[in-house]
Coordinates of C-alpha atoms in Angstrom, one line a residue:
X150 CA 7.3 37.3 24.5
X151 CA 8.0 35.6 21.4
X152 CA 6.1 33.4 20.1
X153 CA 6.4 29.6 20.7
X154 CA 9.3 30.8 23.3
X155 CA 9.0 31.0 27.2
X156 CA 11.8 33.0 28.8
X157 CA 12.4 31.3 32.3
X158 CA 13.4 33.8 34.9
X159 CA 16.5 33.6 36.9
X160 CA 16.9 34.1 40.1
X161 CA 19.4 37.0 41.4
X162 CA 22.8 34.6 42.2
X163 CA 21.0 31.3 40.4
X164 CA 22.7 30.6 37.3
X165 CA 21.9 30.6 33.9
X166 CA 20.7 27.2 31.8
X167 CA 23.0 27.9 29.3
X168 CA 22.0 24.3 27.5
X169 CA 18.1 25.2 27.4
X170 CA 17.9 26.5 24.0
X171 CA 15.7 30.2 25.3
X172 CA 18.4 31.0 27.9
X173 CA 19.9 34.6 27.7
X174 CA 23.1 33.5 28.1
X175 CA 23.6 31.3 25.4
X176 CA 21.7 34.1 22.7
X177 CA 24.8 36.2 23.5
X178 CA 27.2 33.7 23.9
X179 CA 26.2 32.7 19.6
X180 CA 26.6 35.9 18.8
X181 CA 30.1 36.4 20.5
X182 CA 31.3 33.0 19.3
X183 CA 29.7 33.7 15.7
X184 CA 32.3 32.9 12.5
X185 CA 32.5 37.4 12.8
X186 CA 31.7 38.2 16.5
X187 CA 34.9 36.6 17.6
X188 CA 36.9 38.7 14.8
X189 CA 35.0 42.0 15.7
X190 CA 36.0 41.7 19.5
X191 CA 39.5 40.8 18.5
X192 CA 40.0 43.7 16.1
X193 CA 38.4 46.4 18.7
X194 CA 40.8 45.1 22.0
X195 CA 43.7 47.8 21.0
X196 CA 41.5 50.7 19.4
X197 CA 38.3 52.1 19.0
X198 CA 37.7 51.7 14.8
X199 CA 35.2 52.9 12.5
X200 CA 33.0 50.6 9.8
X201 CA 35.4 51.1 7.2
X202 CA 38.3 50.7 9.5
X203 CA 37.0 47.3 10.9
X204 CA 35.8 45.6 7.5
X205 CA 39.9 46.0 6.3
X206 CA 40.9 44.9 9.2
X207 CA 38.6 41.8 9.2
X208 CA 39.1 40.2 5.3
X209 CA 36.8 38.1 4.0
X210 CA 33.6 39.8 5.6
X211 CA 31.3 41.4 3.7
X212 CA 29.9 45.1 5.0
X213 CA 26.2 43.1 5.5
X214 CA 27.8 40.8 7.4
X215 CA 30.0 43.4 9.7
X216 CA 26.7 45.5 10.5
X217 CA 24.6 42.6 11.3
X218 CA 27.3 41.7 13.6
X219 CA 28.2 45.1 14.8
X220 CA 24.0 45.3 15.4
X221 CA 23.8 42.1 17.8
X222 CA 26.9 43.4 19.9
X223 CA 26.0 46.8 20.7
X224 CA 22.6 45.1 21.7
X225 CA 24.0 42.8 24.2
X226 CA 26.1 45.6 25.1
X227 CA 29.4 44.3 24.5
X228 CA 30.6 47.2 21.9
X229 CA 29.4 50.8 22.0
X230 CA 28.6 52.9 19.2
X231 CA 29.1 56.6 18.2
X232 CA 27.5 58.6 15.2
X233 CA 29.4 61.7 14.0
X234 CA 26.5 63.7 12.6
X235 CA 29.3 65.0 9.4
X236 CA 28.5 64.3 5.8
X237 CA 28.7 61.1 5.5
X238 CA 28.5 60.5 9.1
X239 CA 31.3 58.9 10.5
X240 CA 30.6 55.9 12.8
X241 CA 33.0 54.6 15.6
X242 CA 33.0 51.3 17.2
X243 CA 34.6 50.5 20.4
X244 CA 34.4 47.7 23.3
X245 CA 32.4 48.4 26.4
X246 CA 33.9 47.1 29.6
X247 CA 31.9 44.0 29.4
X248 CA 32.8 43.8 26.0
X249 CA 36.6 44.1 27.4
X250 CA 35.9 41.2 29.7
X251 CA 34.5 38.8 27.2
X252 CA 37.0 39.3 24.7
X253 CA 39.8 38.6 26.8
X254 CA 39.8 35.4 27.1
X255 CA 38.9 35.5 23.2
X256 CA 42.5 37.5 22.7
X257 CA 44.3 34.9 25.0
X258 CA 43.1 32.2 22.8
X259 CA 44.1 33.9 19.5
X260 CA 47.2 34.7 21.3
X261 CA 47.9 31.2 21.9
X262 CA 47.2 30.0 18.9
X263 CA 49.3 32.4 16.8
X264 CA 52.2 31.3 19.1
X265 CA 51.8 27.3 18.9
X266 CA 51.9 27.9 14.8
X267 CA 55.0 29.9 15.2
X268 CA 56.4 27.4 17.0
X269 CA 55.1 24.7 14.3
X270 CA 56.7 27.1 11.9
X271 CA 60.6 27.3 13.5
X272 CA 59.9 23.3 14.1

């Protein structure tokens, strides 16, 4: 247990405290709704890419930034990861199924929004 932090256990079918500030849910729920997390689950929801792959496709983020948020989603399980052992190794990134679920709804938002600016666009 950290220290100065109390994990409170849930109950199998009670639901998380997602407003209490030690809850599970809410430590993944910052990193999928960080300024990159959102980006890397976006970028991954057509094909599995690897680091270099994923920092062009995501401008503006620097490669300590990606890792750090490539690091907190593979640990809440929402991306998997693969090591090539080739000089240099070649790492893969994709989305797990629950990674699939969460960033749905993420895609259907960024959906949306592209096509209410194209319509602001035509306008």
């Amino acid at each position: 247990m950290a220290e100065g932090v109390q994990r409170r256990g849930v109950e199998t079918g009670e639901r998380y405290d997602v407003f209490h500030t030690d809850c599970l849910a809410r430590d993944m729920v910052d990193h999928v709704t960080s300024r990159w997390g959102v980006w890397v689950l976006i970028s991954l929801r057509r094909n599995d890419l690897r680091f270099y792959e994923l920092r062009e496709s995501i401008q503006g983020i620097s490669e300590k930034m990606l890792a750090q948020t490539l690091r907190a989603l593979v640990e809440h399980g929402l991306i998997w990861r693969k090591v090539e052992p080739t000089t240099p190794p070649q790492v893969t990134y994709g989305l797990t199924e629950f990674g699939r679920d969460v960033g749905e709804p993420l895609t259907e938002l960024f959906d949306r929004i592209t096509q209410r600016l194209s319509a602001l666009d035509t306008a």
